[in-house]
Each structure stands twice: as structure tokens, then as C-alpha cells.
């Protein structure tokens, strides 16, 4: 799941308090998209800039969109850096080397051969995470191999494959059966017939299982995921190897067309997108990708349907609500707590601060979404939506205000409800934890310090860029002068050495004559 970058500094340090650090890294989307971004093994890189409150911006640089640790992908290039032909060739060779060992077509061919084998011949190498054909057995005889792989197991690849739990790159946390079953039932109740599963392999599996079961479901699904291991379990129309941080299809136009066809089938009717991005990922590139998928869906719409929106479930921690709504104002957050099988904290049944912080953000009206009453959810007639058991309606805010499942308290000085563990600080003039640091980093803009907007929407950003550009030019001039001085000194030293050498040669000739 996670895909932000700790080696670049604080990326989006949005905790439960909504505070942002005084420095960080921001994604820059160039106004001129004609210049393609350089490629790393995970597709086109993203352009970043490091910002500091009250200080100038540093040089922009390209880095991997999917990996936040340089040990996983060490791509780094300054925006204005010119690379030699040799370095470009070496980079292309490295990118090719990092690609999956088998092409998409080869994976499909192997899968079709595998399902024709008898049960005793169906084997899976746990070390290599690969389905084995009889020709592969000898190469893997020293490895830990599981035999008798049933068709049922092939339909649940997420239970065969080891989760990629490197938090800095994949953090592949998988829906618990409870949450997965709830989502499938909800999608069926809402009348959807197609589900675009972006980074949700467990949901994709359950939808396909329901479609092939005794009580056949009419819902189809397409999985887009960065984990190429799923390629060996699905044919082309069921899975696309995909990076959601840069909208990159690893298998090119063929995979892109599979996705386009799926979204535009039946003129775009009956389809919903469900995405579960890495929690450490930057919200802005994810939002840009989602908008590109929306645009792809709209291409198949008639002009009369131009006002319609692609229904979306975006599954993300509740403390990113303000960032998500910045890009999608029509989204609302449901109280339903999503839990995961292989996450130590995000489990169902916990209470207080230990409850899962993961929620569903959607553009579907919340009064249409029924949450399970057996889990304590109830309908609030004033808010016209289902809320968690302890989320009490505040008559002062005129809303059920809790975000984390606990009962929040209304602060009359702040004029809003806050977490039960917070108290009002007279020094900071807002509520915070009792042991907080007064006068610490605050919300707001890096440029002007105002609290009602971020740096990217600051009205003074143009003036700031001019000042920063002037500073950079001044530094560049100083650097050039220093280089010239060094070159001049080197030239003078070279002349002096040459003269001494000539004198020695003349003296040697004189003595030898």
C-alpha cells in the first residue's frame, strides 16, 4: 500500500491533528506536459520540489512515483540535468532488467496450460511465488514447493501469494473477509454490474467467486494492480499490471484498451471504481490518476450524460478527508471502518483509539448506503446517513461529528467538536493534546503563513517564484564565477608547469651537448 517517500523529507505529515510540518516535499505537475518525464522501472517518474516555510524552494527533481525508499528504486534526476548518451543507455538497460521475467502473453499461455494439468501436477513455488509447469520442476527442486493446487486456490491468489509488506514500497494489506463481503453485498445492493478494482485484489477475487458460484452474481470486475505476480492467475481481460501513482499500464496500449473497453461498456452505465491506495501515498498524484480514469469513462458518454459522475469508493484513512475533498468536493466520508487481515492495528472489534482509521470516501449519496446494524451502525435522521454507535449528533454543529469512532466533545471556544483526548489551549487558541508543544508547526501556507489555503493555491505564489528565481540566478552567477576562477587558476598553474618543464629540457640539452 504505502508509496510516499521518507528519504525526501516529510511528505504529507497529516496526522489526526491535521497539522503539517514546517518543511516537506510537493509534487509538481508541469504546465507543459509535452516534455515527457524520464522513466524508471515503475514507469514515468514524478517531478518533486522540496519546500520550507519562509525559505526558498530548492531545485526540482524527478523521483520514482511508487517507491519512497531509494533502496527499492534509486532513481533521482534534477529537472535541468542533461544526461549523456551512455547514462541514458545504462538507464534503459536497468529498466529492462527490472521488468517481470515473463511477458503478459507468456503468463496467460502458462496459466491456460496449468489449469489443464491434473491436480497432482499442479505445483506452486513459494520461494519464487510462481506457478510451475512440469518443465519447471527440476529448476525448483531445492525450493519449498506446494502441490495439489486446486481450482479454488487458483481463484484466491492472494492466499497463495505472500503479501508485499514493505511499508516503504508496497505495504500490501488485504481486506479482511468481513470488509470484503460487506463491499460486495453493498455493490450488488446499489445495482452495479461492473467494478474496476484499483489495488483491491481481494475484492476482485470475491466478485469473481460470486460470479462463478451456485448463486451466480451478474457483477464483473477488472483488477488494476502494481503486483505483477497476479499476471499468472488471470487472462488479459481480468487483470492489468498498473501503477496508480502515474496512470502507467506496464503492458502498453493493449492493457489501456482493456481498461477503456471495461469502463465504456454499456455506454458507461453500471460501473463503479473501488480503489484502496497505499496509505503513505501522496494524495495529489492519486487524485490526478483518478481524474484520468474518470476522463476515460466519460469518453464513452453521450452529451446528455455529461453531468454524470463515475461512482467511486476511495478507501483511505479518515485524517486525509480534507485533502481528498480538496480534489473531489462532492465526496463524503462514510463511518464504516475497513479492516485488514494482515495489519496488526487495522482490525475489527477494537475500541477507543485502537479502532481502524480506514474509511470509505464516495460521491454516492450517503443516505443510499446502508451500514450493518449488527455491527452497531445506526441511521441518523438529522444527518440522513448511517453513523457509528458512539458518533453522537451535536446540536451546536448540527452534525454527527466524530471521525474516529469515539464520541467527540464540543468546544465552544473553537466552535467545533474535537477528540475526547484534546483540551483547549489558551496559548495556541485551539484544542490539542495536553502534552502538545505550544507554538509548534501550524497548518497553512508555506509562502504567506495564512491558514485558509496551501502553498499550491497561494495568491502570492507568482511573486514567490520570481524572488526564488532571482535568488537561484544570483547563486548560479556566484557558482559560475567560482568555476571560472578555478579554471583560470588551473590554466595559470598549467602554464607555469609547462615553462618549468621547458627550462629543464633546455638545461638537460645544454649539459649533454
Short mmCIF file of C-alpha atoms in Angstrom, two decimals:
data_model
loop_
_atom_site.label_atom_id
_atom_site.label_comp_id
_atom_site.label_asym_id
_atom_site.label_seq_id
_atom_site.Cartn_x
_atom_site.Cartn_y
_atom_site.Cartn_z
CA UNK A 1 0.00 0.00 0.00
CA UNK A 2 2.42 2.75 1.05
CA UNK A 3 4.20 4.80 -1.57
CA UNK A 4 5.28 8.18 -0.28
CA UNK A 5 8.96 8.86 0.37
CA UNK A 6 10.73 9.27 3.69
CA UNK A 7 14.11 9.89 2.01
CA UNK A 8 12.81 13.17 0.63
CA UNK A 9 11.70 14.57 3.95
CA UNK A 10 8.24 14.94 5.37
CA UNK A 11 5.80 14.41 2.53
CA UNK A 12 2.25 14.83 3.75
CA UNK A 13 2.55 14.79 7.54
CA UNK A 14 -1.18 14.92 8.10
CA UNK A 15 -1.88 13.24 11.41
CA UNK A 16 -5.07 13.08 13.37
CA UNK A 17 -4.47 16.65 14.50
CA UNK A 18 -4.36 17.82 10.89
CA UNK A 19 -1.00 19.53 11.49
CA UNK A 20 1.58 19.82 8.74
CA UNK A 21 5.34 20.01 9.30
CA UNK A 22 7.27 23.18 8.54
CA UNK A 23 9.05 21.55 5.62
CA UNK A 24 8.12 18.94 3.08
CA UNK A 25 8.08 17.72 -0.48
CA UNK A 26 5.40 18.54 -3.01
CA UNK A 27 4.55 17.02 -6.38
CA UNK A 28 4.74 19.40 -9.30
CA UNK A 29 2.62 18.82 -12.38
CA UNK A 30 4.24 20.85 -15.19
CA UNK A 31 2.01 23.21 -17.15
CA UNK A 32 3.66 21.92 -20.34
CA UNK A 33 3.02 18.14 -20.43
CA UNK A 34 4.69 17.92 -23.84
CA UNK A 35 8.01 17.22 -22.12
CA UNK A 36 7.82 13.57 -21.03
CA UNK A 37 9.09 12.62 -17.60
CA UNK A 38 12.10 10.26 -17.51
CA UNK A 39 11.30 6.59 -16.94
CA UNK A 40 12.24 4.34 -14.03
CA UNK A 41 11.31 0.62 -13.67
CA UNK A 42 7.87 1.73 -12.39
CA UNK A 43 7.02 3.92 -15.38
CA UNK A 44 7.15 7.72 -15.75
CA UNK A 45 8.66 9.43 -12.72
CA UNK A 46 7.08 12.36 -10.89
CA UNK A 47 8.50 15.85 -10.52
CA UNK A 48 9.06 16.99 -6.93
CA UNK A 49 10.20 20.12 -5.15
CA UNK A 50 11.29 20.49 -1.54
CA UNK A 51 9.70 23.46 0.24
CA UNK A 52 10.48 25.09 3.56
CA UNK A 53 8.31 27.61 5.36
CA UNK A 54 9.88 31.02 4.98
CA UNK A 55 12.71 29.67 2.81
CA UNK A 56 13.21 29.36 -0.92
CA UNK A 57 12.46 26.27 -2.99
CA UNK A 58 15.34 24.04 -3.96
CA UNK A 59 15.89 22.63 -7.44
CA UNK A 60 13.12 20.43 -8.79
CA UNK A 61 13.91 16.77 -9.26
CA UNK A 62 12.42 13.58 -10.68
CA UNK A 63 11.95 10.52 -8.48
CA UNK A 64 10.04 7.24 -8.57
CA UNK A 65 6.28 7.57 -8.23
CA UNK A 66 5.78 4.22 -6.49
CA UNK A 67 8.75 3.78 -4.10
CA UNK A 68 9.56 6.08 -1.21
CA UNK A 69 12.82 4.37 -0.28
CA UNK A 70 15.81 4.70 -2.59
CA UNK A 71 16.81 1.15 -1.65
CA UNK A 72 13.73 -0.01 -3.61
CA UNK A 73 14.11 2.37 -6.53
CA UNK A 74 17.13 4.68 -6.55
CA UNK A 75 16.01 6.86 -9.46
CA UNK A 76 16.96 10.52 -8.99
CA UNK A 77 17.46 13.23 -11.59
CA UNK A 78 17.47 17.02 -11.39
CA UNK A 79 14.88 18.61 -13.66
CA UNK A 80 17.51 20.62 -15.56
CA UNK A 81 20.12 17.85 -15.61
CA UNK A 82 21.48 16.83 -19.02
CA UNK A 83 22.41 13.16 -19.32
CA UNK A 84 24.98 11.67 -21.65
CA UNK A 85 24.03 9.02 -24.18
CA UNK A 86 25.92 6.41 -22.17
CA UNK A 87 23.95 7.17 -18.98
CA UNK A 88 20.63 7.08 -20.87
CA UNK A 89 21.54 3.72 -22.41
CA UNK A 90 22.54 2.36 -18.99
CA UNK A 91 19.25 3.54 -17.52
CA UNK A 92 17.22 1.86 -20.28
CA UNK A 93 19.14 -1.37 -19.74
CA UNK A 94 18.47 -1.19 -15.97
CA UNK A 95 14.75 -0.56 -16.55
CA UNK A 96 14.53 -3.59 -18.85
CA UNK A 97 16.37 -5.73 -16.30
CA UNK A 98 13.85 -4.80 -13.57
CA UNK A 99 10.80 -5.85 -15.60
CA UNK A 100 8.98 -9.14 -14.85
CA UNK A 101 10.73 -12.21 -16.31
CA UNK A 102 7.65 -13.21 -18.34
CA UNK A 103 5.55 -11.12 -20.70
CA UNK A 104 1.79 -10.81 -20.21
CA UNK A 105 1.17 -13.15 -23.16
CA UNK A 106 3.56 -15.76 -21.75
CA UNK A 107 1.81 -15.60 -18.36
CA UNK A 108 -1.58 -16.24 -19.96
CA UNK A 109 -0.22 -19.15 -22.02
CA UNK A 110 1.30 -20.72 -18.89
CA UNK A 111 -1.94 -20.25 -16.93
CA UNK A 112 -4.02 -21.97 -19.64
CA UNK A 113 -1.57 -24.90 -19.66
CA UNK A 114 -1.53 -25.03 -15.84
CA UNK A 115 -5.31 -25.39 -15.43
CA UNK A 116 -5.28 -28.33 -17.87
CA UNK A 117 -2.85 -30.29 -15.67
CA UNK A 118 -4.09 -32.95 -13.27
CA UNK A 119 -4.35 -31.99 -9.59
CA UNK A 120 -1.15 -33.87 -8.67
CA UNK A 121 0.80 -31.97 -11.33
CA UNK A 122 -0.30 -28.50 -10.25
CA UNK A 123 2.54 -27.08 -8.16
CA UNK A 124 3.40 -23.65 -6.76
CA UNK A 125 6.89 -22.49 -5.69
CA UNK A 126 6.58 -20.45 -2.50
CA UNK A 127 10.13 -19.14 -2.79
CA UNK A 128 9.72 -17.84 -6.35
CA UNK A 129 5.99 -17.15 -5.95
CA UNK A 130 5.35 -18.87 -9.26
CA UNK A 131 3.01 -21.48 -10.71
CA UNK A 132 5.14 -24.35 -12.02
CA UNK A 133 4.70 -26.32 -15.22
CA UNK A 134 6.31 -29.81 -15.45
CA UNK A 135 9.28 -28.34 -17.37
CA UNK A 136 10.00 -26.05 -14.37
CA UNK A 137 10.08 -28.73 -11.66
CA UNK A 138 13.80 -29.55 -11.93
CA UNK A 139 14.84 -25.90 -11.51
CA UNK A 140 12.80 -25.59 -8.31
CA UNK A 141 13.52 -28.98 -6.71
CA UNK A 142 15.57 -27.31 -3.91
CA UNK A 143 12.80 -24.78 -3.21
CA UNK A 144 9.75 -25.03 -0.99
CA UNK A 145 7.03 -26.22 -3.37
CA UNK A 146 3.33 -26.72 -2.61
CA UNK A 147 1.46 -29.38 -4.60
CA UNK A 148 -2.14 -30.24 -5.42
CA UNK A 149 -3.17 -26.66 -6.22
CA UNK A 150 -6.94 -26.75 -6.67
CA UNK A 151 -9.05 -24.58 -8.94
CA UNK A 152 -10.48 -22.94 -5.78
CA UNK A 153 -6.95 -21.95 -4.72
CA UNK A 154 -6.27 -20.54 -8.19
CA UNK A 155 -9.33 -18.33 -7.74
CA UNK A 156 -7.87 -16.94 -4.49
CA UNK A 157 -4.29 -15.99 -5.50
CA UNK A 158 -3.98 -13.50 -2.62
CA UNK A 159 -4.00 -16.51 -0.26
CA UNK A 160 -1.27 -18.28 -2.23
CA UNK A 161 0.99 -15.26 -2.65
CA UNK A 162 2.94 -13.72 0.20
CA UNK A 163 1.75 -10.13 0.81
CA UNK A 164 4.32 -7.50 -0.13
CA UNK A 165 4.53 -5.85 3.29
CA UNK A 166 7.42 -3.45 2.72
CA UNK A 167 5.72 -0.31 4.05
CA UNK A 168 8.01 1.97 2.04
CA UNK A 169 7.15 0.40 -1.30
CA UNK A 170 4.07 -1.83 -1.36
CA UNK A 171 2.59 -2.33 2.13
CA UNK A 172 0.13 -4.74 0.56
CA UNK A 173 -2.57 -5.04 3.21
CA UNK A 174 -5.52 -7.18 2.16
CA UNK A 175 -9.18 -6.68 3.08
CA UNK A 176 -10.48 -8.92 5.84
CA UNK A 177 -13.35 -11.19 4.76
CA UNK A 178 -15.80 -9.06 6.78
CA UNK A 179 -14.99 -5.85 4.89
CA UNK A 180 -14.72 -7.62 1.55
CA UNK A 181 -18.10 -9.30 1.96
CA UNK A 182 -19.68 -6.00 3.02
CA UNK A 183 -18.35 -4.25 -0.10
CA UNK A 184 -19.55 -7.00 -2.46
CA UNK A 185 -23.02 -7.03 -0.89
CA UNK A 186 -23.18 -3.21 -0.99
CA UNK A 187 -22.16 -3.06 -4.67
CA UNK A 188 -24.83 -5.63 -5.51
CA UNK A 189 -27.49 -3.74 -3.50
CA UNK A 190 -26.61 -0.50 -5.28
CA UNK A 191 -27.15 -2.22 -8.63
CA UNK A 192 -23.65 -2.12 -10.12
CA UNK A 193 -22.75 -4.70 -12.77
CA UNK A 194 -19.04 -3.86 -13.27
CA UNK A 195 -16.34 -2.99 -10.73
CA UNK A 196 -12.96 -1.50 -11.63
CA UNK A 197 -10.77 -2.75 -8.76
CA UNK A 198 -7.72 -0.48 -8.47
CA UNK A 199 -5.35 -2.03 -5.95
CA UNK A 200 -8.05 -4.26 -4.40
CA UNK A 201 -7.13 -7.88 -5.27
CA UNK A 202 -9.25 -9.46 -2.51
CA UNK A 203 -12.39 -7.67 -3.70
CA UNK A 204 -11.66 -8.74 -7.28
CA UNK A 205 -11.35 -12.37 -6.17
CA UNK A 206 -14.59 -12.39 -4.20
CA UNK A 207 -16.56 -10.78 -7.05
CA UNK A 208 -15.29 -13.45 -9.47
CA UNK A 209 -16.02 -16.22 -6.96
CA UNK A 210 -19.60 -14.98 -6.58
CA UNK A 211 -20.00 -14.85 -10.36
CA UNK A 212 -18.92 -18.49 -10.73
CA UNK A 213 -20.73 -19.82 -7.63
CA UNK A 214 -24.06 -21.59 -7.31
CA UNK A 215 -25.93 -18.32 -6.73
CA UNK A 216 -24.40 -16.63 -9.73
CA UNK A 217 -23.85 -12.89 -9.50
CA UNK A 218 -24.04 -10.68 -12.57
CA UNK A 219 -21.15 -8.45 -11.42
CA UNK A 220 -17.92 -8.43 -13.46
CA UNK A 221 -14.60 -6.98 -12.34
CA UNK A 222 -11.24 -5.86 -13.72
CA UNK A 223 -8.18 -5.65 -11.45
CA UNK A 224 -5.52 -2.95 -11.91
CA UNK A 225 -2.56 -3.60 -9.61
CA UNK A 226 1.19 -2.95 -9.41
CA UNK A 227 1.87 -6.51 -8.22
CA UNK A 228 2.85 -8.30 -11.45
CA UNK A 229 2.56 -11.72 -9.72
CA UNK A 230 -1.20 -11.61 -10.35
CA UNK A 231 -0.46 -11.82 -14.10
CA UNK A 232 -0.04 -15.60 -13.80
CA UNK A 233 -3.58 -16.09 -12.41
CA UNK A 234 -5.69 -14.05 -14.83
CA UNK A 235 -6.19 -13.68 -18.57
CA UNK A 236 -5.90 -10.29 -20.27
CA UNK A 237 -9.48 -9.09 -19.72
CA UNK A 238 -9.31 -9.68 -15.94
CA UNK A 239 -6.00 -8.08 -14.88
CA UNK A 240 -3.76 -5.19 -15.94
CA UNK A 241 -0.32 -4.55 -14.45
CA UNK A 242 -0.76 -0.90 -13.42
CA UNK A 243 0.85 1.88 -11.36
CA UNK A 244 -1.87 4.07 -9.84
CA UNK A 245 0.55 6.88 -8.96
CA UNK A 246 1.33 7.76 -12.57
CA UNK A 247 -1.52 6.06 -14.51
CA UNK A 248 1.00 3.75 -16.16
CA UNK A 249 -0.02 0.50 -17.86
CA UNK A 250 3.10 -1.69 -17.95
CA UNK A 251 1.82 -3.68 -20.91
CA UNK A 252 1.20 -0.63 -23.06
CA UNK A 253 -1.75 0.22 -25.30
CA UNK A 254 -3.24 -3.27 -25.23
CA UNK A 255 -3.80 -3.07 -21.46
CA UNK A 256 -5.00 0.53 -21.75
CA UNK A 257 -7.65 -0.57 -24.26
CA UNK A 258 -8.79 -3.39 -21.94
CA UNK A 259 -9.43 -0.79 -19.23
CA UNK A 260 -11.10 1.63 -21.64
CA UNK A 261 -13.42 -1.04 -23.01
CA UNK A 262 -14.38 -2.15 -19.50
CA UNK A 263 -15.23 1.41 -18.39
CA UNK A 264 -17.16 2.31 -21.54
CA UNK A 265 -19.18 -0.91 -21.84
CA UNK A 266 -22.97 -0.26 -21.95
CA UNK A 267 -22.18 3.44 -22.52
CA UNK A 268 -20.56 3.62 -19.10
CA UNK A 269 -23.67 2.55 -17.21
CA UNK A 270 -23.48 0.26 -14.18
CA UNK A 271 -19.76 0.66 -13.46
CA UNK A 272 -18.06 1.79 -10.25
CA UNK A 273 -14.39 2.25 -9.34
CA UNK A 274 -13.14 0.93 -5.98
CA UNK A 275 -9.59 1.91 -5.04
CA UNK A 276 -7.51 1.15 -1.96
CA UNK A 277 -4.24 3.09 -2.43
CA UNK A 278 -1.16 2.81 -0.22
CA UNK A 279 -1.78 4.96 2.85
CA UNK A 280 1.66 6.57 2.63
CA UNK A 281 0.99 7.70 -0.94
CA UNK A 282 0.63 11.33 -1.91
CA UNK A 283 -3.00 12.32 -2.41
CA UNK A 284 -2.38 14.66 -5.36
CA UNK A 285 -0.95 12.11 -7.86
CA UNK A 286 -3.67 9.66 -6.83
CA UNK A 287 -6.30 12.33 -7.50
CA UNK A 288 -4.75 13.09 -10.90
CA UNK A 289 -4.86 9.38 -11.80
CA UNK A 290 -8.49 9.04 -10.70
CA UNK A 291 -9.41 12.05 -12.83
CA UNK A 292 -7.71 10.42 -15.83
CA UNK A 293 -9.77 7.25 -15.30
CA UNK A 294 -12.90 9.42 -14.99
CA UNK A 295 -12.00 11.13 -18.29
CA UNK A 296 -11.55 7.70 -19.92
CA UNK A 297 -15.03 6.71 -18.68
CA UNK A 298 -16.56 9.97 -19.94
CA UNK A 299 -15.26 9.38 -23.46
CA UNK A 300 -17.98 6.75 -23.84
CA UNK A 301 -20.74 9.01 -22.51
CA UNK A 302 -23.22 10.87 -24.65
CA UNK A 303 -23.53 14.67 -24.38
CA UNK A 304 -26.79 14.23 -22.48
CA UNK A 305 -24.88 12.32 -19.77
CA UNK A 306 -22.06 14.87 -19.42
CA UNK A 307 -23.34 15.92 -15.96
CA UNK A 308 -22.99 12.39 -14.57
CA UNK A 309 -20.13 11.31 -12.32
CA UNK A 310 -18.32 7.98 -12.29
CA UNK A 311 -19.29 6.36 -8.96
CA UNK A 312 -16.20 5.89 -6.78
CA UNK A 313 -15.24 4.26 -3.49
CA UNK A 314 -11.85 5.60 -2.35
CA UNK A 315 -10.68 3.70 0.74
CA UNK A 316 -8.27 5.77 2.83
CA UNK A 317 -7.62 6.87 6.46
CA UNK A 318 -10.10 9.43 7.81
CA UNK A 319 -7.39 12.02 8.54
CA UNK A 320 -6.93 12.57 4.80
CA UNK A 321 -10.53 13.80 4.45
CA UNK A 322 -9.62 17.47 3.89
CA UNK A 323 -7.03 16.58 1.24
CA UNK A 324 -9.39 14.27 -0.66
CA UNK A 325 -12.22 16.79 -0.58
CA UNK A 326 -9.84 19.45 -1.85
CA UNK A 327 -9.68 17.50 -5.14
CA UNK A 328 -13.17 15.95 -5.02
CA UNK A 329 -15.56 18.35 -3.21
CA UNK A 330 -18.56 16.08 -3.88
CA UNK A 331 -17.03 13.23 -1.86
CA UNK A 332 -18.30 12.40 1.63
CA UNK A 333 -16.80 10.06 4.21
CA UNK A 334 -18.73 7.07 5.50
CA UNK A 335 -18.40 5.89 9.10
CA UNK A 336 -17.79 2.27 8.07
CA UNK A 337 -14.46 1.00 9.46
CA UNK A 338 -12.50 -1.04 6.91
CA UNK A 339 -10.23 -3.70 8.40
CA UNK A 340 -7.39 -5.83 7.04
CA UNK A 341 -6.25 -9.42 7.55
CA UNK A 342 -2.51 -8.81 7.77
CA UNK A 343 -2.36 -5.47 9.60
CA UNK A 344 -1.64 -5.52 13.33
CA UNK A 345 -3.75 -2.42 14.07
CA UNK A 346 -6.48 -2.17 11.45
CA UNK A 347 -8.70 -4.87 12.92
CA UNK A 348 -12.43 -5.00 13.54
CA UNK A 349 -13.74 -5.18 17.10
CA UNK A 350 -11.16 -2.90 18.71
CA UNK A 351 -12.36 0.08 20.76
CA UNK A 352 -11.21 3.60 21.59
CA UNK A 353 -8.09 4.83 19.82
CA UNK A 354 -7.28 1.29 18.58
CA UNK A 355 -10.14 1.26 16.07
CA UNK A 356 -9.28 1.12 12.38
CA UNK A 357 -8.89 4.64 10.94
CA UNK A 358 -9.67 3.48 7.39
CA UNK A 359 -12.89 4.77 5.84
CA UNK A 360 -14.72 4.87 2.51
CA UNK A 361 -14.87 8.18 0.62
CA UNK A 362 -17.54 8.29 -2.06
CA UNK A 363 -19.56 10.53 -4.36
CA UNK A 364 -22.63 8.30 -3.90
CA UNK A 365 -25.25 9.99 -1.65
CA UNK A 366 -24.68 8.58 1.88
CA UNK A 367 -28.41 8.04 2.52
CA UNK A 368 -28.31 5.31 -0.16
CA UNK A 369 -25.60 3.36 1.66
CA UNK A 370 -26.85 1.10 4.45
CA UNK A 371 -24.25 0.12 7.05
CA UNK A 372 -24.71 -3.14 9.03
CA UNK A 373 -26.81 -2.61 12.17
CA UNK A 374 -25.42 -5.82 13.71
CA UNK A 375 -22.07 -4.03 13.94
CA UNK A 376 -23.59 -1.07 15.79
CA UNK A 377 -24.18 1.33 12.91
CA UNK A 378 -27.43 3.30 13.07
CA UNK A 379 -29.25 5.80 10.87
CA UNK A 380 -29.20 9.46 11.92
CA UNK A 381 -32.43 11.08 10.63
CA UNK A 382 -30.96 14.59 11.04
CA UNK A 383 -27.77 13.86 9.03
CA UNK A 384 -29.60 11.45 6.70
CA UNK A 385 -26.80 8.90 6.87
CA UNK A 386 -25.62 5.85 8.81
CA UNK A 387 -23.13 6.56 11.62
CA UNK A 388 -21.16 4.51 14.14
CA UNK A 389 -22.61 3.72 17.56
CA UNK A 390 -20.71 6.39 19.54
CA UNK A 391 -20.93 9.10 16.87
CA UNK A 392 -23.48 11.35 18.59
CA UNK A 393 -25.29 14.18 16.82
CA UNK A 394 -24.06 17.59 18.02
CA UNK A 395 -26.83 20.18 18.19
CA UNK A 396 -24.30 23.03 18.04
CA UNK A 397 -22.52 21.72 14.91
CA UNK A 398 -25.78 20.25 13.56
CA UNK A 399 -23.87 17.14 12.52
CA UNK A 400 -22.60 13.77 13.72
CA UNK A 401 -19.04 14.98 14.07
CA UNK A 402 -16.89 12.02 15.14
CA UNK A 403 -14.33 10.79 12.62
CA UNK A 404 -12.56 8.04 14.56
CA UNK A 405 -15.49 6.13 16.08
CA UNK A 406 -15.26 7.72 19.54
CA UNK A 407 -17.65 10.29 21.00
CA UNK A 408 -16.28 13.78 20.36
CA UNK A 409 -16.82 16.78 22.63
CA UNK A 410 -17.94 20.23 21.54
CA UNK A 411 -15.52 23.10 22.28
CA UNK A 412 -17.40 26.40 22.48
CA UNK A 413 -14.17 28.41 22.08
CA UNK A 414 -13.15 26.59 18.90
CA UNK A 415 -16.81 26.39 17.83
CA UNK A 416 -16.44 22.78 16.75
CA UNK A 417 -16.27 19.24 18.12
CA UNK A 418 -12.86 17.79 18.96
CA UNK A 419 -11.43 14.45 20.04
CA UNK A 420 -12.14 13.44 23.66
CA UNK A 421 -8.40 13.43 24.45
CA UNK A 422 -7.96 17.08 23.44
CA UNK A 423 -8.21 20.17 25.65
CA UNK A 424 -8.38 23.85 24.73
CA UNK A 425 -5.00 25.60 24.89
CA UNK A 426 -5.22 29.31 25.73
CA UNK A 427 -1.71 29.91 24.33
CA UNK A 428 -2.37 28.28 20.93
CA UNK A 429 -6.04 29.37 20.91
CA UNK A 430 -7.20 25.96 19.74
CA UNK A 431 -7.71 22.44 21.09
CA UNK A 432 -4.81 20.00 21.15
CA UNK A 433 -3.37 17.10 23.12
CA UNK A 434 -2.46 18.04 26.72
CA UNK A 435 1.27 17.42 26.14
CA UNK A 436 1.49 19.28 22.81
CA UNK A 437 4.24 21.78 22.07
CA UNK A 438 2.83 25.32 22.11
CA UNK A 439 3.83 27.48 19.17
CA UNK A 440 4.84 24.42 17.14
CA UNK A 441 4.29 23.90 13.40
CA UNK A 442 0.86 25.03 12.26
CA UNK A 443 -1.43 24.43 9.35
CA UNK A 444 -1.33 26.77 6.45
CA UNK A 445 0.65 28.07 3.54
CA UNK A 446 4.43 27.71 3.28
CA UNK A 447 4.66 31.06 1.47
CA UNK A 448 2.47 33.52 3.40
CA UNK A 449 1.59 31.54 6.53
CA UNK A 450 -2.19 32.00 6.13
CA UNK A 451 -4.29 29.12 7.45
CA UNK A 452 -7.08 29.08 4.87
CA UNK A 453 -5.08 27.65 1.95
CA UNK A 454 -1.98 25.65 0.98
CA UNK A 455 1.10 26.74 -0.93
CA UNK A 456 -0.16 25.42 -4.29
CA UNK A 457 -3.19 27.77 -4.20
CA UNK A 458 -1.44 30.79 -2.62
CA UNK A 459 -2.21 34.09 -4.40
CA UNK A 460 1.38 35.18 -3.73
CA UNK A 461 2.95 32.13 -5.37
CA UNK A 462 3.84 34.02 -8.56
CA UNK A 463 5.74 36.70 -6.61
CA UNK A 464 7.43 34.00 -4.54
CA UNK A 465 8.57 32.18 -7.67
CA UNK A 466 10.05 35.41 -9.07
CA UNK A 467 12.00 36.01 -5.86
CA UNK A 468 13.19 32.41 -5.73
CA UNK A 469 14.18 32.54 -9.40
CA UNK A 470 16.20 35.72 -8.78
CA UNK A 471 17.92 34.09 -5.81
CA UNK A 472 18.73 30.99 -7.86
CA UNK A 473 20.16 33.13 -10.68
CA UNK A 474 22.31 35.03 -8.20
CA UNK A 475 23.61 31.77 -6.74
CA UNK A 476 24.24 30.43 -10.26
CA UNK A 477 26.26 33.56 -11.14
CA UNK A 478 28.35 33.15 -7.99
CA UNK A 479 28.87 29.49 -8.80
CA UNK A 480 29.91 30.32 -12.37
CA UNK A 481 32.38 32.94 -11.13
CA UNK A 482 33.90 30.43 -8.74
CA UNK A 483 34.18 27.87 -11.55
CA UNK A 484 35.79 30.46 -13.83
CA UNK A 485 38.24 31.39 -11.07
CA UNK A 486 39.11 27.74 -10.56
CA UNK A 487 39.53 27.18 -14.31
CA UNK A 488 41.70 30.29 -14.61
CA UNK A 489 43.85 29.17 -11.69
CA UNK A 490 44.21 25.73 -13.22
CA UNK A 491 45.20 27.31 -16.55
CA UNK A 492 47.84 29.52 -14.90
CA UNK A 493 49.22 26.55 -12.97
CA UNK A 494 49.39 24.53 -16.20
CA UNK A 495 51.34 27.34 -17.95
CA UNK A 496 53.78 27.57 -15.06
CA UNK A 497 54.41 23.82 -15.07
CA UNK A 498 54.95 23.86 -18.86
CA UNK A 499 57.55 26.66 -18.57
CA UNK A 500 59.45 24.82 -15.84
CA UNK A 501 59.41 21.66 -17.92
CA UNK A 502 60.82 23.50 -20.98
CA UNK A 503 63.58 25.05 -18.87
CA UNK A 504 64.56 21.60 -17.53
CA UNK A 505 64.69 20.21 -21.08
CA UNK A 506 66.90 23.08 -22.31
CA UNK A 507 69.21 22.67 -19.33
CA UNK A 508 69.44 18.92 -19.97
CA UNK A 509 70.29 19.51 -23.67
CA UNK A 510 72.96 22.09 -22.70
CA UNK A 511 74.59 19.71 -20.21
CA UNK A 512 74.54 16.83 -22.70
CA UNK A 513 75.93 18.85 -25.62
#
